[in-house]
Coordinates of C-alpha atoms and ligand atoms in Angstrom, one line a residue:
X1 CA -9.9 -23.6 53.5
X2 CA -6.8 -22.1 51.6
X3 CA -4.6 -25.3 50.8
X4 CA -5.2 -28.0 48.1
X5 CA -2.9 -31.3 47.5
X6 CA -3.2 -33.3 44.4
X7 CA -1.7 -36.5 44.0
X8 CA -1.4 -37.8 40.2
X9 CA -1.0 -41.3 39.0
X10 CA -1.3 -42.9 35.5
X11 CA -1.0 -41.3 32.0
X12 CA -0.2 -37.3 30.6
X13 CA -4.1 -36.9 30.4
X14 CA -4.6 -37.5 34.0
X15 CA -1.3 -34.8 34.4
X16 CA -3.3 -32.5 32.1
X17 CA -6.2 -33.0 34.2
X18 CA -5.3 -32.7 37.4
X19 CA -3.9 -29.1 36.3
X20 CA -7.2 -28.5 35.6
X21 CA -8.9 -29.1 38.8
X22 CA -6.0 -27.1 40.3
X23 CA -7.4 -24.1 38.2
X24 CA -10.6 -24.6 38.8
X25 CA -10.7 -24.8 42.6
X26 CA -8.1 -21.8 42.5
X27 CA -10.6 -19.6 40.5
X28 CA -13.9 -21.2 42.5
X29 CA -12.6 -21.6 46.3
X30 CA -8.9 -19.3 46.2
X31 CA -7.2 -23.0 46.7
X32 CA -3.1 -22.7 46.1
X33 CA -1.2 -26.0 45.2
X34 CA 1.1 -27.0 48.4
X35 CA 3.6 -29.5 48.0
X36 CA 2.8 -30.8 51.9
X37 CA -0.2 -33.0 52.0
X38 CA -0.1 -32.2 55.7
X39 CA -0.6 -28.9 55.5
X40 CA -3.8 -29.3 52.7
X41 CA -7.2 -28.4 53.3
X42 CA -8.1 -30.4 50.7
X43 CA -6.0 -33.5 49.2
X44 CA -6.9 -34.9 45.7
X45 CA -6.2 -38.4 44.4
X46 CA -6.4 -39.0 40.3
X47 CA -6.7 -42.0 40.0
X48 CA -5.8 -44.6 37.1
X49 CA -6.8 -48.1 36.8
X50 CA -5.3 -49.8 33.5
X51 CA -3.3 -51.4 35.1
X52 CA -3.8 -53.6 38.9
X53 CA -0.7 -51.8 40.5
X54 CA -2.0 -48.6 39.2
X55 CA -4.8 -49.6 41.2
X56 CA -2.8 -51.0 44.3
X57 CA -1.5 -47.6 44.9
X58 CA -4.8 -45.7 45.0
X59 CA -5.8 -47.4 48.3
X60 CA -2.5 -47.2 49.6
X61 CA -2.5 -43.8 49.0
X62 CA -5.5 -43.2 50.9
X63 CA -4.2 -45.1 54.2
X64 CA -1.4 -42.1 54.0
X65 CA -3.9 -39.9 54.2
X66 CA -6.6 -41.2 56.7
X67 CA -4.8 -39.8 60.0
X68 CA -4.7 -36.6 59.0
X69 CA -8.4 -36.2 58.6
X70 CA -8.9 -37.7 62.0
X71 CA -6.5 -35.2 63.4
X72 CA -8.3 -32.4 61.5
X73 CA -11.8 -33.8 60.2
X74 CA -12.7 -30.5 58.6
X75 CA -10.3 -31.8 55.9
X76 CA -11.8 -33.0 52.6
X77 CA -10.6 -36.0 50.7
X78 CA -11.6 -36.3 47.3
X79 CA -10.5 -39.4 44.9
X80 CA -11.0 -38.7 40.9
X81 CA -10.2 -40.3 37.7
X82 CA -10.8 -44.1 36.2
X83 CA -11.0 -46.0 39.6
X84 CA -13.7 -43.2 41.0
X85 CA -15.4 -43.7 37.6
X86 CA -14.6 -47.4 37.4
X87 CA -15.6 -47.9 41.5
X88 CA -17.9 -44.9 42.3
X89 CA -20.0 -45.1 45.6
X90 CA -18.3 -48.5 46.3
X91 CA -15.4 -47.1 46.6
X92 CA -16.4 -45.2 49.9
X93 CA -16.5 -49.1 51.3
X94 CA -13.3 -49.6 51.1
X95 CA -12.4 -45.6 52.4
X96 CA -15.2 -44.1 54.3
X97 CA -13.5 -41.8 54.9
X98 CA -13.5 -40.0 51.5
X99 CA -15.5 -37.0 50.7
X100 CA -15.7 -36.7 47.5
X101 CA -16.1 -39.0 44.2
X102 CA -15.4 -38.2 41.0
X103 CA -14.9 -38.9 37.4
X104 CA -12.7 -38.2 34.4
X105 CA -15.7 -36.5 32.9
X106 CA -16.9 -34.8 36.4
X107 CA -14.4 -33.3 37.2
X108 CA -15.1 -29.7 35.8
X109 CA -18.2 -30.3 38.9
X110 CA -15.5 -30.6 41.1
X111 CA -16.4 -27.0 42.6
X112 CA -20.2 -27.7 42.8
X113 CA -19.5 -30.7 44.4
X114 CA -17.4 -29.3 47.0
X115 CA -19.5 -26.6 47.9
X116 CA -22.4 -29.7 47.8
X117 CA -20.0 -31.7 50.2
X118 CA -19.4 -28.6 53.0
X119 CA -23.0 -27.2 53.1
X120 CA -24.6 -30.9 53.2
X121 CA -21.5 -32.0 55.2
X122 CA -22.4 -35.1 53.2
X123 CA -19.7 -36.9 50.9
X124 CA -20.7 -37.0 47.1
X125 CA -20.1 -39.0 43.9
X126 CA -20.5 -38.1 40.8
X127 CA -19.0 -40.3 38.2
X128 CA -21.6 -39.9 35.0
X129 CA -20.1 -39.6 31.4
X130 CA -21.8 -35.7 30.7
X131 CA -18.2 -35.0 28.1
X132 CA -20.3 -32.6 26.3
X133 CA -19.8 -30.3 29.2
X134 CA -17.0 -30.7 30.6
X135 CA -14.1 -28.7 27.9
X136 CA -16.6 -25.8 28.0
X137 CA -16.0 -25.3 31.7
X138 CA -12.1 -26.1 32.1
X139 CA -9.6 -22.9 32.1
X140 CA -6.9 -23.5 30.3
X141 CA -3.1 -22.7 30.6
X142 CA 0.3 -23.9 29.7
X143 CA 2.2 -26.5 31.8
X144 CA 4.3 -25.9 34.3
X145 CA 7.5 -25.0 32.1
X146 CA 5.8 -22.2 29.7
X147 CA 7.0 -23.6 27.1
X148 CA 5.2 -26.9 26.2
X149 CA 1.7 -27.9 26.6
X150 CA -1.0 -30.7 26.7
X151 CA -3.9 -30.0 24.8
X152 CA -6.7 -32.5 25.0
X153 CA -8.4 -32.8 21.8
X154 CA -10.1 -36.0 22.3
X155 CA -11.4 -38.5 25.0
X156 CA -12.5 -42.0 25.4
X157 CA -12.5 -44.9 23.1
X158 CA -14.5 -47.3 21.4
X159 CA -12.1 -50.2 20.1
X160 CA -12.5 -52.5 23.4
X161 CA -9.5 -54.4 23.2
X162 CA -10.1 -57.6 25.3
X163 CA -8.0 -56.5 27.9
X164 CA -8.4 -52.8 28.7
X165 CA -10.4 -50.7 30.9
X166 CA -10.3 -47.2 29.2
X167 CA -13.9 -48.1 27.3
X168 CA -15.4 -48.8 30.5
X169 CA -13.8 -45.9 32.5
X170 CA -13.1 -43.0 30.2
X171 CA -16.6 -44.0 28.0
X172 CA -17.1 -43.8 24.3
X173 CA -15.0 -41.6 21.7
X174 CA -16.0 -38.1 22.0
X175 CA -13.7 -34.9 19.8
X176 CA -13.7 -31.7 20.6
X177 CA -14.7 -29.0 17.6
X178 CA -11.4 -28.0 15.1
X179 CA -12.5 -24.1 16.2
X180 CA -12.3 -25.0 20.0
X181 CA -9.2 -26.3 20.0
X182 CA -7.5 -24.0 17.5
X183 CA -8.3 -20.9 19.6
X184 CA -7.1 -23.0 22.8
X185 CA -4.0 -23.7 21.0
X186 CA -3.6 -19.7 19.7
X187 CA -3.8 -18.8 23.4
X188 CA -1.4 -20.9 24.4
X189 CA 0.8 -19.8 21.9
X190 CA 0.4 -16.2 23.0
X191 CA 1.2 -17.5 26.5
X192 CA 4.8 -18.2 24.9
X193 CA 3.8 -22.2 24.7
X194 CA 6.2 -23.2 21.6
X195 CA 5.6 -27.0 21.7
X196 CA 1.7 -28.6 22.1
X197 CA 1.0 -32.3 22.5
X198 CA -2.2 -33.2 21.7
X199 CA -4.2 -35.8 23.7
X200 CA -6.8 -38.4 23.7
X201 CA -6.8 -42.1 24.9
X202 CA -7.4 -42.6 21.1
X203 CA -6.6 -39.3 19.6
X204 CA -6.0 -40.6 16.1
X205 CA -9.5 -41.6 15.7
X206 CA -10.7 -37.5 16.3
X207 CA -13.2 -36.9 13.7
X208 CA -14.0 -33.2 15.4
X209 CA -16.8 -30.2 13.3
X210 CA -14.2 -28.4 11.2
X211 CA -16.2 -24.8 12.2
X212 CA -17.6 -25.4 8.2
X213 CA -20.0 -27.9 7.2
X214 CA -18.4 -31.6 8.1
X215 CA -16.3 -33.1 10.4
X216 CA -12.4 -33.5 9.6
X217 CA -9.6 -35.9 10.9
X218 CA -6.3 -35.2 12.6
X219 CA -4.2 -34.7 9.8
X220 CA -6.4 -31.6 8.9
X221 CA -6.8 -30.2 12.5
X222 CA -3.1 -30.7 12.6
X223 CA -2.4 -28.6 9.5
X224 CA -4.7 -26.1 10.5
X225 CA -2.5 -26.2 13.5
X226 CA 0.9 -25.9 12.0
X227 CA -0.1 -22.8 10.4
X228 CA -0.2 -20.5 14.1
X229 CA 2.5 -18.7 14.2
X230 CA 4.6 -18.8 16.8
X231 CA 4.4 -22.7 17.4
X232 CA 7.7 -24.6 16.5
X233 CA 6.4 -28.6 17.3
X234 CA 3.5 -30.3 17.7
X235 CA 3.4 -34.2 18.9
X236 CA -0.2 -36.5 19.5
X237 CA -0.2 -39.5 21.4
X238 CA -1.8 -42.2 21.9
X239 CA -2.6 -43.5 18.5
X240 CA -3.9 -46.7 17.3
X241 CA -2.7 -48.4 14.3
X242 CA -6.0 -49.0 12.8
X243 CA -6.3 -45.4 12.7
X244 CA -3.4 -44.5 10.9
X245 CA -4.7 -43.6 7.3
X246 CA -3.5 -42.4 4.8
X247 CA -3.9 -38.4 5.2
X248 CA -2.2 -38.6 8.7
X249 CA 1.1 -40.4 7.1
X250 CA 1.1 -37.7 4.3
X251 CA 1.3 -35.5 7.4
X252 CA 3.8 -36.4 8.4
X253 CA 5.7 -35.9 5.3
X254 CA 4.7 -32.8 5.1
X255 CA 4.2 -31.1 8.4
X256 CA 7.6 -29.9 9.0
X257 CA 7.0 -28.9 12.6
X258 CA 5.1 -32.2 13.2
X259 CA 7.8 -34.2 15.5
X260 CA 9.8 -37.4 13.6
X261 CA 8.7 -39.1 16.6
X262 CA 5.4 -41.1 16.8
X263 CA 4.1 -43.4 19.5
X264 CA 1.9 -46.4 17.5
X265 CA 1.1 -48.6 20.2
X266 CA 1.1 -52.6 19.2
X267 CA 1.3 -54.6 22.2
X268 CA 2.1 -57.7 20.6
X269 CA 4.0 -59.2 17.4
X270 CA 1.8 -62.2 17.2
X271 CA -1.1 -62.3 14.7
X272 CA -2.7 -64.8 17.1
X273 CA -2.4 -62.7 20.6
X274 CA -3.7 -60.1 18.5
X275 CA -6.8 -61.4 17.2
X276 CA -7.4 -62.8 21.2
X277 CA -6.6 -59.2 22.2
X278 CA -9.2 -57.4 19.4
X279 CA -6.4 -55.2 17.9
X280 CA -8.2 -54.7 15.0
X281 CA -4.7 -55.2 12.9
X282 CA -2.5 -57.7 12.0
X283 CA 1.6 -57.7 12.3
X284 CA 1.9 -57.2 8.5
X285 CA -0.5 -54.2 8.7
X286 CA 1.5 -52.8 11.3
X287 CA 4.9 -52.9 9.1
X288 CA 3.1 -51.6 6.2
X289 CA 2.1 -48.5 8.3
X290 CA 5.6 -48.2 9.7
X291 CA 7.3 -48.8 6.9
X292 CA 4.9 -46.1 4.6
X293 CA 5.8 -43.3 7.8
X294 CA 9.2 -44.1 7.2
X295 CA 9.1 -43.2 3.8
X296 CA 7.0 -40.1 4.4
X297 CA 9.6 -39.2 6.9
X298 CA 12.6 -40.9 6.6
X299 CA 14.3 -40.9 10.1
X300 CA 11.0 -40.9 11.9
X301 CA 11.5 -42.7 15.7
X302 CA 8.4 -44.9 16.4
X303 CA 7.3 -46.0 20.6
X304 CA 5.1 -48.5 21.5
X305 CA 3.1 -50.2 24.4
X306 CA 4.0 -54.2 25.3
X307 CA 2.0 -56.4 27.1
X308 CA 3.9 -59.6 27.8
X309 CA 1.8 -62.4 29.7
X310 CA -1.0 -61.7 27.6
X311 CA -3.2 -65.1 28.4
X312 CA -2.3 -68.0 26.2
X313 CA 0.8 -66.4 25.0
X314 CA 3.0 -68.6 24.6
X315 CA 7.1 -68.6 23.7
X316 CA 6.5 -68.9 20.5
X317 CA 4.1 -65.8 20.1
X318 CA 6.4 -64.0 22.7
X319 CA 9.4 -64.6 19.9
X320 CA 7.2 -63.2 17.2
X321 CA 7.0 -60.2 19.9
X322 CA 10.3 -60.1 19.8
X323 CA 11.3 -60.4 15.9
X324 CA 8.7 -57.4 15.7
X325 CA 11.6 -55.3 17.7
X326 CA 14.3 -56.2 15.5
X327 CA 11.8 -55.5 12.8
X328 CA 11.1 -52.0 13.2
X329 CA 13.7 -51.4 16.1
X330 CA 12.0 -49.2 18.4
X331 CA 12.7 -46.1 20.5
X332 CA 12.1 -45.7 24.2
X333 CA 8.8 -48.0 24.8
X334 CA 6.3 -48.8 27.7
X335 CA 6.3 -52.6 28.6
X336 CA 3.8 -53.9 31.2
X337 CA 2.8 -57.6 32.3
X338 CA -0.8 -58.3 31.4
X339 CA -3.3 -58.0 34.8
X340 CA -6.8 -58.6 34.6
X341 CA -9.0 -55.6 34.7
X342 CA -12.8 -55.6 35.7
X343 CA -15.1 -55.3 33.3
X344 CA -12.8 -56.6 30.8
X345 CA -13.5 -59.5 27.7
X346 CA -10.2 -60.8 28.7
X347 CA -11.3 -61.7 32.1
X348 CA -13.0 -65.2 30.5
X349 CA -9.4 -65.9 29.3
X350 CA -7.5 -67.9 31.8
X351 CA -4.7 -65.9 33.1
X352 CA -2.3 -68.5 32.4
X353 CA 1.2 -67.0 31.8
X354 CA 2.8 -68.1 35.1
X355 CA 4.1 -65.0 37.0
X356 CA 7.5 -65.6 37.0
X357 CA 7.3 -66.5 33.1
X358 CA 6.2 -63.3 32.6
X359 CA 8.6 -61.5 34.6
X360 CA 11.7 -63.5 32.6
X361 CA 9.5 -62.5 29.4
X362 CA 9.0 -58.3 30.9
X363 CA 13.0 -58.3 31.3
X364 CA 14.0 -60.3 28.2
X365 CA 11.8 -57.6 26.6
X366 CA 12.5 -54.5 28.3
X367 CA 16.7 -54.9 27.9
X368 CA 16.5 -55.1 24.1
X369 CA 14.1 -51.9 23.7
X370 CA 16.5 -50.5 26.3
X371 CA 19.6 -51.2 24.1
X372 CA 17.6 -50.2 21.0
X373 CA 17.1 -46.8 22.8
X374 CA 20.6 -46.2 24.0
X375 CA 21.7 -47.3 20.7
X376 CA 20.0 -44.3 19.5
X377 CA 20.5 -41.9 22.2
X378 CA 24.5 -42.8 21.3
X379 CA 23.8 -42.4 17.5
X380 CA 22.7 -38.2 18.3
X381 CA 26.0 -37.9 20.3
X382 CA 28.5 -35.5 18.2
X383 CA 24.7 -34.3 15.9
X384 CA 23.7 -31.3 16.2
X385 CA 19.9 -31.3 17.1
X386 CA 16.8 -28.5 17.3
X387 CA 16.2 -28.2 20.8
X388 CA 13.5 -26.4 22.8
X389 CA 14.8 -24.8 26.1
X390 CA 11.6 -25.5 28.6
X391 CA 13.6 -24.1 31.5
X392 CA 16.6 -24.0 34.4
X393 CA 17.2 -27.5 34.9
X394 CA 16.1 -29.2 38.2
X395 CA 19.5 -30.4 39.1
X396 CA 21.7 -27.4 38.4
X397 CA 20.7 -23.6 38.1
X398 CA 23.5 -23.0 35.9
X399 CA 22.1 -25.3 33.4
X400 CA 19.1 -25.2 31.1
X401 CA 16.8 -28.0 30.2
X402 CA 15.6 -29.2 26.7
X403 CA 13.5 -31.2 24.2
X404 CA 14.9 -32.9 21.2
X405 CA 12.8 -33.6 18.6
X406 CA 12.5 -37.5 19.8
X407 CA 11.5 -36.4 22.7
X408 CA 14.4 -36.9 25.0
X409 CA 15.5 -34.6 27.2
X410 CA 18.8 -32.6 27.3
X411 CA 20.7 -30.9 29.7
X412 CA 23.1 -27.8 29.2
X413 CA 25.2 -24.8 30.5
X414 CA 22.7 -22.1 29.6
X415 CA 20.7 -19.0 30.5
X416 CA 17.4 -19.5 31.7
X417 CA 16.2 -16.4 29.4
X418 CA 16.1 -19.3 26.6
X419 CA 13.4 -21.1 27.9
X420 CA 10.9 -21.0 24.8
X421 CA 13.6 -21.0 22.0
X422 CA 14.1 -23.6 19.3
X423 CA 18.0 -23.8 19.9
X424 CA 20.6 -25.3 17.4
X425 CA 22.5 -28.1 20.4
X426 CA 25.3 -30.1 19.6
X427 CA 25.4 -33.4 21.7
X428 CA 27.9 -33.9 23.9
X429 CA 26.9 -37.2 25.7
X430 CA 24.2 -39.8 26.4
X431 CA 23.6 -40.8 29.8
X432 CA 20.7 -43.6 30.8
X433 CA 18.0 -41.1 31.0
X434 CA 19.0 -37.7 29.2
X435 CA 21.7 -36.5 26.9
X436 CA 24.0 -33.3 27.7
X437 CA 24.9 -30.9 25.1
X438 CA 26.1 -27.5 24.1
X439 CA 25.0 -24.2 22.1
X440 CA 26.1 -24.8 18.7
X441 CA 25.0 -21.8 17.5
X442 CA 26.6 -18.0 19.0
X443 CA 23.6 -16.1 19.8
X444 CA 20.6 -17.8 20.8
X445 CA 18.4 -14.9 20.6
X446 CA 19.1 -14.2 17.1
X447 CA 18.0 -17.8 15.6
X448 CA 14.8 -19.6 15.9
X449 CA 15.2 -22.9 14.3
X450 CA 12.4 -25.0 12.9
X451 CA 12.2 -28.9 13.7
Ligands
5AD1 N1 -2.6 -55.4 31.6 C1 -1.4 -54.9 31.2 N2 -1.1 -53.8 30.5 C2 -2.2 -53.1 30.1 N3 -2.4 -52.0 29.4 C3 -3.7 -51.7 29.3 N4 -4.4 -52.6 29.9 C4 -3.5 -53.5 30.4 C5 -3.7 -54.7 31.2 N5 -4.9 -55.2 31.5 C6 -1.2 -51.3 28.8 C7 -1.3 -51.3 27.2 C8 -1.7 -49.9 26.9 C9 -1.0 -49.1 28.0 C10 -1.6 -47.7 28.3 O1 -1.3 -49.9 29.2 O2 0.0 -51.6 26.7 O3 -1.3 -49.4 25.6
SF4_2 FE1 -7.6 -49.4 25.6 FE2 -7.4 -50.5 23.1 FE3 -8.8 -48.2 23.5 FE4 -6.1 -48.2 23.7 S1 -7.3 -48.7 21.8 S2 -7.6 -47.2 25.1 S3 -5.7 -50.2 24.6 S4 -9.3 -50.2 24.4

């Protein structure tokens, strides 16, 4: 057994974790990543189920997968994440053919469980919620590039918004300790990491021991933060609004390496689909948090989720959806149509947006954020911007790949001896998906710009 596949779908936590099982069952069982399912000894699924196509593709998946265990049945198939956790041993009805079950919060077992599964030559699940554990037992390392990082710093969530899964999947709010993730954030930083993005399905609601007596929020783990030398941005995502106080807007006026870019999910501009949905906040709440950000940190770029289709919406909440993007005129956003999730309050709530009104309302939607977005991308072209260099880019090896500060990515004639530098870019153009530039400063090693 030398050979492991792992097959991601769903959010950047799911990314983050499936690096982690990649270290662990290299460090446990010798396993190197191959990019050739065929030629695994074990294949990995992580799984994600907010969403029903999320869901769609997990058994799909699996069908790929099937024949080559019945050509080789010494292979092991193991399935992880929110449908193992949401599904777990009912899931081997659907695929018998799986060996291995596992959760968001098992997966640091994953080695136990493997060694479980070949000397009982038995398939196991293990989907409990035992968070407490699981950070102690994960290595940690910088992504793929070197130069960024996810850094978990919080997991689960307690709001139960009518129509979300995360509560039921991911379990109840749990923060890691400020010391835990400061010396996992120092290392990474010593691993030439320049730019961490912290995580949690709700990470501005961390309340984590501050190493002292008492527990602090994430405007004081993210000051503590700033202060390590070395690191030139931090980001957090995904934030709800309701947890947007006051101390975490002063951040953000006064954080300089904090990004101007924050994703505030809102999923509707209707006070009315909002109380249905539990959002905890009204539309006026929201603009009074965006518009006290903004005056923190004028130019700040603010994301958000959409749900259109969201049971009894009708066109006249879907305009107020739609007045709340000319409002605060968002960046690049996620939009989904609303599917019912198991487990879910909203299931009691007739689903009874017609499918092709919600597609017309998903495009009306997704064309303006898309012209708000390009508006901006077009608005950087001839700016000069602070760029990180993460590495060659994929498409060219003469050119180098960056981050701007909004977190778009740019593409430019360069040296890959840059990657980790905070460079000063001038931008040249702005295509659909990425904007091109060039060095705007002479000598990249002798400047290290700050955000
Ligand atoms: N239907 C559609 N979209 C959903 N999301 C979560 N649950 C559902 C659902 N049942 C979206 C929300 C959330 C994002 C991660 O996924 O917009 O913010
Ligand atoms: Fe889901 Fe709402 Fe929690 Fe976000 S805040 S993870 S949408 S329940």
């Amino acid at each position: 057994m030398q050979n492991l596949f792992i097959k991601t779908y769903g959010c950047q936590m799911n990314e983050y974790d499936s690096e982690r099982m990649a270290d662990l069952l290299a460090q446990s069982h010798g396993l190197t990543l191959v990019d050739d399912p065929q030629q695994a000894d074990v294949l990995l699924l992580n799984t994600c189920s907010i969403r029903e196509k999320a869901e769609d593709k997990v058994f799909t998946q699996l069908g790929f997968w099937r024949p080559f265990k019945e050509k080789r049945p010494e292979v092991i198939i193991g399935v992880g994440g929110c449908v193992a956790s949401q599904e777990g041993a009912k899931l081997r009805r659907r695929a018998p053919y799986v060996d291995l079950v596992f959760g968001p919060q098992t997966l640091h077992r994953l080695p136990d469980l493997l060694d479980a599964c070949l000397a009982e030559r038995h398939p196991q699940v293990d989907v409990e919620f035992p968070v407490l554990e699981k950070f102690d037992r994960l290595p940690q390392r910088p992504g793929r590039d070197g130069a960024t990082a996810f850094l978990t710093i919080q997991e689960g969530c307690d709001k139960f918004c009518t129509f979300c899964v995360v509560p039921h999947t991911r379990g109840r709010e749990y923060s890691r300790s400020m010391p835990d993730i400061l010396r996992e954030a120092r290392s990474l930083v010593d691993q030439g990491v320049r730019e961490i993005t912290l995580l949690g399905q709700n990470v501005n609601a961390y309340r984590g021991g501050t190493g002292l007596i008492g527990v602090g929020g994430l405007a004081e783990l993210l000051e503590r933060l700033s202060r390590i030398p070395g690191l030139l941005r931090l980001r957090y995502t995904t934030s709800h609004p309701s947890n947007l106080d006051d101390e975490l807007i002063a951040a953000h006026g006064s954080i300089d390496i904090l990004a101007p870019h924050l994703h505030l999910p809102v999923q509707s501009g209707s006070d009315r689909i909002l109380r249905r949905m539990h959002r905890k906040h009204n539309v006026e709440q929201y603009l009074d948090k965006i518009a006290r950000l903004r005056a923190a940190r004028p130019g700040i770029q603010i994301s958000s989720d959409f749900i259109v289709g969201f049971p009894g919406e009708t066109e006249a909440d879907f305009a107020a959806t739609m007045d709340l993007i000319e409002a605060v005129r968002f960046d690049q956003s996620f939009s989904f149509k609303y599917s019912q999730r198991p487990n879910t309050p909203a299931l009691k709530l007739k689903d009874d947006v017609p499918e092709a009104e919600k597609d017309a309302r998903l495009a009306i939607l997704q064309g303006r954020i898309n012209g708000l977005a390009q508006g901006y991308a077009q608005a950087l072209v001839g700016t000069r911007q602070a760029v990180l260099i993460t590495g060659p880019s994929r498409r060219d090896p003469q050119e180098v790949t960056g981050k701007t500060a909004c977190n778009r990515s740019v593409n430019l004639p360069g040296s890959s001896a840059w990657a980790g530098q905070m460079l000063d870019i001038e931008i040249t153009a702005a295509l659909p998906n990425s904007l091109r530039g060039r060095l705007a400063q002479s000598d990249p090693t002798a400047h290290r710009l700050a955000v």
